[in-house]
CSV table of C-alpha atoms in Angstrom, one decimal:
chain,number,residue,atom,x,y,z
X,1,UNK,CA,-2.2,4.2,11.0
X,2,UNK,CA,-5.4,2.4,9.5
X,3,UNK,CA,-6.0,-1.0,11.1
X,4,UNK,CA,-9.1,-3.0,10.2
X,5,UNK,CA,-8.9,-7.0,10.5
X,6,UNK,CA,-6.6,-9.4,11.4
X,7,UNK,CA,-4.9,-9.8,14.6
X,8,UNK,CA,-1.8,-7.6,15.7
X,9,UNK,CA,0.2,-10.9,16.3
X,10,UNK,CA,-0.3,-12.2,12.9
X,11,UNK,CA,1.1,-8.9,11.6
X,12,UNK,CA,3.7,-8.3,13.7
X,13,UNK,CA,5.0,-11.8,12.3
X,14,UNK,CA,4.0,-10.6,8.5
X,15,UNK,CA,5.7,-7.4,9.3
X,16,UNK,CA,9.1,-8.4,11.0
X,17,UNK,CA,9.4,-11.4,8.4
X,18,UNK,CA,10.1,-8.7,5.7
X,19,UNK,CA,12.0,-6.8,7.5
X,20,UNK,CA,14.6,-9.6,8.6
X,21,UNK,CA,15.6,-9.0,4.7
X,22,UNK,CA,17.0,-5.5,5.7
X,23,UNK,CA,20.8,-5.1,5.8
X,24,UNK,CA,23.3,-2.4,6.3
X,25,UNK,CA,23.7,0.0,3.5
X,26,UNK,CA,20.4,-0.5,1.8
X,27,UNK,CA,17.5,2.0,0.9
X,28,UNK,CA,14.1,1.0,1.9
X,29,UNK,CA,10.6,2.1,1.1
X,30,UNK,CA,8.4,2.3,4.3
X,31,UNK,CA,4.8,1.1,3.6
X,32,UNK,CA,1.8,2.3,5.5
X,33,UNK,CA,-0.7,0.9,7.1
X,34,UNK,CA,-0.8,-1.2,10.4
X,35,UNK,CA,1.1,-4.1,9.6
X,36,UNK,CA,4.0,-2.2,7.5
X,37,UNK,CA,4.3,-0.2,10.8
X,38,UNK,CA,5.1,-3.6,12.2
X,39,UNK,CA,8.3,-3.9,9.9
X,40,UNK,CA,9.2,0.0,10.2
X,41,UNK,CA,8.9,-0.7,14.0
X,42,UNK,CA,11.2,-3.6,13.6
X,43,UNK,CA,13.9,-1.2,11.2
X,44,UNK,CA,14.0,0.8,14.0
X,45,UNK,CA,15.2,-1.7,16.8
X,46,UNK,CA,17.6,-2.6,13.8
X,47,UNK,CA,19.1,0.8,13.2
X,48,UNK,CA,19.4,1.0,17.2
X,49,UNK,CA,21.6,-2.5,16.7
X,50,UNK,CA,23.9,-0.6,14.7
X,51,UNK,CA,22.6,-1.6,10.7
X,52,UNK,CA,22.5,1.6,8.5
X,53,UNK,CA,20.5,1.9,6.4
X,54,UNK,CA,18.1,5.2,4.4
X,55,UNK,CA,14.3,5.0,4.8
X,56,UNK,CA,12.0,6.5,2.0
X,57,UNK,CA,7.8,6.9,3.5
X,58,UNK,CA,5.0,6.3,1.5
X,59,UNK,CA,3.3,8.7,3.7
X,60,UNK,CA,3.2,11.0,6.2
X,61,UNK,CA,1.9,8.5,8.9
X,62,UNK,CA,4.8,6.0,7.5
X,63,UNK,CA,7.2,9.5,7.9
X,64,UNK,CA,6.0,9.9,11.4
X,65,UNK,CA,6.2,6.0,12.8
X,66,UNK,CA,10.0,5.9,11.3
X,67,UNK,CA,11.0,9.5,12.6
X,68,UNK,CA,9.5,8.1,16.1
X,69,UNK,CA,11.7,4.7,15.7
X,70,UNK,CA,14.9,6.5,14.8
X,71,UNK,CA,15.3,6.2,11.4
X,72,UNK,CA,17.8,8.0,8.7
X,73,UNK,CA,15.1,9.0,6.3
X,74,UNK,CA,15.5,10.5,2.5
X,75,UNK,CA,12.8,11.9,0.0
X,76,UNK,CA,12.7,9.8,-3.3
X,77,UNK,CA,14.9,12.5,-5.0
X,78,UNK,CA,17.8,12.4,-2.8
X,79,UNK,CA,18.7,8.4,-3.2
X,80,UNK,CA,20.0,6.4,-6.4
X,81,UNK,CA,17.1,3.9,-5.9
X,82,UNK,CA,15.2,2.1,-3.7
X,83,UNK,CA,16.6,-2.0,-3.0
X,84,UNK,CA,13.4,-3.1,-1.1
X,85,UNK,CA,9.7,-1.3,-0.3
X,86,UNK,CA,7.7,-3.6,2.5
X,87,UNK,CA,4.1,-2.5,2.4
X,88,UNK,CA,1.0,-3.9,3.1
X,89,UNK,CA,-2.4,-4.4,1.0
X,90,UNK,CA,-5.9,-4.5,1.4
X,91,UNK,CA,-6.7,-7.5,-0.5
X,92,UNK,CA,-4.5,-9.9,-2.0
X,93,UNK,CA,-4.0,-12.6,-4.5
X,94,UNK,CA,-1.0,-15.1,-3.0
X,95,UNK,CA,-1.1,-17.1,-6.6
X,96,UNK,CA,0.6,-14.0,-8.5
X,97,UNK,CA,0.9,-11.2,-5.8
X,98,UNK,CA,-1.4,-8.9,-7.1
X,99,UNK,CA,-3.7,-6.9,-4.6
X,100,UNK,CA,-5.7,-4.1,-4.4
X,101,UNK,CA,-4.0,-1.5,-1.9
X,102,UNK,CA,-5.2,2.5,-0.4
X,103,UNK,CA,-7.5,2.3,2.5
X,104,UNK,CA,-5.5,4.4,3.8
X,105,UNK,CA,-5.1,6.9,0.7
X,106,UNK,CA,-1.7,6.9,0.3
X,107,UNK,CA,-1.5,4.5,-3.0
X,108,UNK,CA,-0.2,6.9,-5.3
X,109,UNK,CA,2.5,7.1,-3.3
X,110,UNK,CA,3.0,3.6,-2.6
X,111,UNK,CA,2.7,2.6,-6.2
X,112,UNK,CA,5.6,5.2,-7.1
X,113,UNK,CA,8.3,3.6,-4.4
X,114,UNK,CA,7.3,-0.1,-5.2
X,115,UNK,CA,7.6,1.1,-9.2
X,116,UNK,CA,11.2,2.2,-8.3
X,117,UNK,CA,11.8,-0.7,-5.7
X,118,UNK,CA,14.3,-3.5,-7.1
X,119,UNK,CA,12.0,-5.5,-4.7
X,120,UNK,CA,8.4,-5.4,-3.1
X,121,UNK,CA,7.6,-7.4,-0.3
X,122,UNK,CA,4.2,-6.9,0.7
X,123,UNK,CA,2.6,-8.2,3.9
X,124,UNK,CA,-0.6,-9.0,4.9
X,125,UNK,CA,-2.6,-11.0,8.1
X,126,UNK,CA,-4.6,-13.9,6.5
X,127,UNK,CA,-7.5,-11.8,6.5
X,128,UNK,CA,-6.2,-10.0,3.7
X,129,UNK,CA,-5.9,-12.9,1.3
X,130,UNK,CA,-8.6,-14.1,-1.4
X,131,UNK,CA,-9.1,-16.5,-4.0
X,132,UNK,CA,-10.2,-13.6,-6.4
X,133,UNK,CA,-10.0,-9.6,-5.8
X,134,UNK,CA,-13.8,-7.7,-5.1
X,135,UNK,CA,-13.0,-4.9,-2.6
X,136,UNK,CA,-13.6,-2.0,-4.2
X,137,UNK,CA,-10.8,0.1,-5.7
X,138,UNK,CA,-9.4,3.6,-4.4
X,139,UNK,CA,-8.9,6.0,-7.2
X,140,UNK,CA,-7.2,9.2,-6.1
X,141,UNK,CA,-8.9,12.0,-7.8
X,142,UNK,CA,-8.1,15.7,-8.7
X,143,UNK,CA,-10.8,17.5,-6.6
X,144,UNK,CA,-12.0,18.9,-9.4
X,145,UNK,CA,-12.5,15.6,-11.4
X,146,UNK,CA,-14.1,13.3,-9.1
X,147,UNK,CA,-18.0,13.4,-10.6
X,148,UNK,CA,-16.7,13.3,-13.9
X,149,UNK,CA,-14.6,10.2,-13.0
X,150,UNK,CA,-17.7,8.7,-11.4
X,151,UNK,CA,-19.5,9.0,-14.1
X,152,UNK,CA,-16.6,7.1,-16.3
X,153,UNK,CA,-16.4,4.3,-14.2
X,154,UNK,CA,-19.8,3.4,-14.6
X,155,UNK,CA,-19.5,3.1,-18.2
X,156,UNK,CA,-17.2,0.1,-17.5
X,157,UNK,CA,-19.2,-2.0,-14.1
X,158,UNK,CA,-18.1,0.3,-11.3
X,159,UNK,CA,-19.7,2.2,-8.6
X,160,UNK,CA,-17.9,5.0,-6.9
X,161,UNK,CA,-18.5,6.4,-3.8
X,162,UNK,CA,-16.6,9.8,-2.4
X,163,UNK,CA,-14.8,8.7,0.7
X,164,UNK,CA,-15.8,10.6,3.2
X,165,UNK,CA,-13.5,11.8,6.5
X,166,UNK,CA,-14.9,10.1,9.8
X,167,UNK,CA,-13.4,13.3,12.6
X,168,UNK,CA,-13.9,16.0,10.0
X,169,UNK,CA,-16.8,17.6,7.8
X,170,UNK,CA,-16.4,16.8,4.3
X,171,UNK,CA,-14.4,14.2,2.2
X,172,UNK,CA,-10.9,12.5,2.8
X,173,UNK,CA,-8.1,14.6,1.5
X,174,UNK,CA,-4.9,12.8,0.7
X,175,UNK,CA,-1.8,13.8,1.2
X,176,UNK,CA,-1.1,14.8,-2.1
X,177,UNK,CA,-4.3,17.1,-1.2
X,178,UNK,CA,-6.7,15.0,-3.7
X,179,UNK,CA,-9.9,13.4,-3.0
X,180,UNK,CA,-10.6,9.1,-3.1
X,181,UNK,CA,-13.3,7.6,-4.8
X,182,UNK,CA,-13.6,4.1,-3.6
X,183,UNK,CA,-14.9,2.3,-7.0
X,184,UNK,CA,-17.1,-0.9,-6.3
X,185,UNK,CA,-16.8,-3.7,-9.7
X,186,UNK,CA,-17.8,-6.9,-7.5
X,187,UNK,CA,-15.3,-9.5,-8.6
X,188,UNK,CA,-12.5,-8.6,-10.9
X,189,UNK,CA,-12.0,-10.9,-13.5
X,190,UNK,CA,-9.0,-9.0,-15.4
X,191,UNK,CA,-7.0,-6.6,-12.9
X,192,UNK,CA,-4.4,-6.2,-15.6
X,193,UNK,CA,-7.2,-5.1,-17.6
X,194,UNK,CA,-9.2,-3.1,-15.7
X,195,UNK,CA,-6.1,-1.2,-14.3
X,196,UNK,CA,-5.0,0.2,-18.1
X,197,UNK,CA,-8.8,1.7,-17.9
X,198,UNK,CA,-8.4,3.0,-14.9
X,199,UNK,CA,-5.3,4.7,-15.6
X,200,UNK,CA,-6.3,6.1,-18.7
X,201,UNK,CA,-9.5,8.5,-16.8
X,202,UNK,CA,-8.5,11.8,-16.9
X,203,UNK,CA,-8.8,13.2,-13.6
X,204,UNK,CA,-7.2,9.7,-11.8
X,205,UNK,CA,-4.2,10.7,-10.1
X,206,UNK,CA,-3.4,7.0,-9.3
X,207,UNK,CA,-5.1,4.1,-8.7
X,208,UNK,CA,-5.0,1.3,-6.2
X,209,UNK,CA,-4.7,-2.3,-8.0
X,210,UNK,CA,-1.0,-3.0,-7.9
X,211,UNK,CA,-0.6,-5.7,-10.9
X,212,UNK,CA,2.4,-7.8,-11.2
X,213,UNK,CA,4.7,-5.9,-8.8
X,214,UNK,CA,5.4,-7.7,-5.8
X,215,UNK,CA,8.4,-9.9,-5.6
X,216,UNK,CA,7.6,-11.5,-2.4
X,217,UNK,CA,4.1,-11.8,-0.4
X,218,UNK,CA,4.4,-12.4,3.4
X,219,UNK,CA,0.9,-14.2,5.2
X,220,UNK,CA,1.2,-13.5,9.0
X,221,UNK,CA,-1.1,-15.8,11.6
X,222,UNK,CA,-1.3,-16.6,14.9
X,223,UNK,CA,1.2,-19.5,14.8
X,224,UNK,CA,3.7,-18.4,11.9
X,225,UNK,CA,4.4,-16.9,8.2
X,226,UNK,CA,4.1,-17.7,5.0
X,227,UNK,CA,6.1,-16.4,2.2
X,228,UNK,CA,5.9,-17.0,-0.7
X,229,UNK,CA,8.8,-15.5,-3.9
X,230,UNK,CA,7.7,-13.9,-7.4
């Protein structure tokens, strides 16, 4: 799973926090990313303690991590609902939760279990955390549409850049089998904004600011967490 920043201490605390909110009988949406596999790791010694409980991934790494841990898991179509998704995030805005997520291109997936999700509880190292959001934005793209969209976000401050696969020729293919443009607007004054354009490209199978979502943020560090409720 992707891991860049942070230390694995600080999320390992980020990651078990949430998952200490996991009881018997509940559905839960696995995040991806290296400090969700912290909390997915942590489901797993609880499922070997006896609590039952349904996993649903966000991804095929997320599928593999829980399948390796020992837990129950169920696509999205074979549950009634989803009581609590634990995920991670790329960059994040403690004051009202939002945060820009998909460095590791699963964010339309992500953003479909935390829509359904009675609860989000992301988690994040310190690192993660900003006073405003800049990184640049993942937009997964039909193959087909990805100049076109390029060209559209430019028309509104963005620069996109095809993200390219580092241990194969070509670009990165999601699991979905789409391409990611990673969309560079320096800081973002209006995500709410800015993520109604987004959405409204043609071409833009998802894209990765998560607005008003999250219900809890956790903030791993070295010597603790900090959560804070929605």
């Amino acid at each position: 799973m992707k891991s860049t920043g942070g230390t694995e201490t600080a999320k390992r605390k980020a990651g078990e926090n949430a998952a200490e909110a996991v009881s018997s009988g509940m559905v839960v949406g696995l995040g991806t990313g290296s400090t969700a596999a912290h909390a997915i790791r942590a489901l797993g010694r609880a499922v070997d303690d006896g609590v039952d409980i349904v996993g649903i991934p966000t991804s095929f790494g997320s599928r593999e991590l829980a399948i390796e841990c020992g837990i129950p898991l169920r696509g999205l179509d074979e549950v009634d609902g989803i009581d609590l998704a634990i995920d991670g995030a790329d960059q994040l805005l403690v004051e009202t939760g939002s945060c820009i997520k998909g460095g590791g291109a699963a964010h339309s997936r992500e953003k479909l279990i935390a829509s359904v999700a009675e609860e989000l509880h992301l988690v994040v190292d310190e690192t993660k955390t900003a006073a405003r959001l800049d990184h640049p934005i993942p937009l997964e793209v039909l193959p087909d549409a990805h100049t076109a969209v390029s060209d559209a976000v430019e028309t509104f401050g963005g620069e996109a850049t095809l993200r390219r696969a580092t241990n194969k020729d070509g670009p990165v293919v999601t699991d979905n089998g789409n391409l990611v443009c990673d969309v560079a607007f320096g800081a973002i004054e209006n995500p709410a904004e800015l993520a109604t354009e987004l959405s409204s490209l043609p071409g833009v199978v998802e894209h990765g600011l998560f607005v008003a979502m999250a219900t809890a943020v956790s903030v791993g560090s070295e010597v603790g967490v900090e959560t804070t409720r929605y």
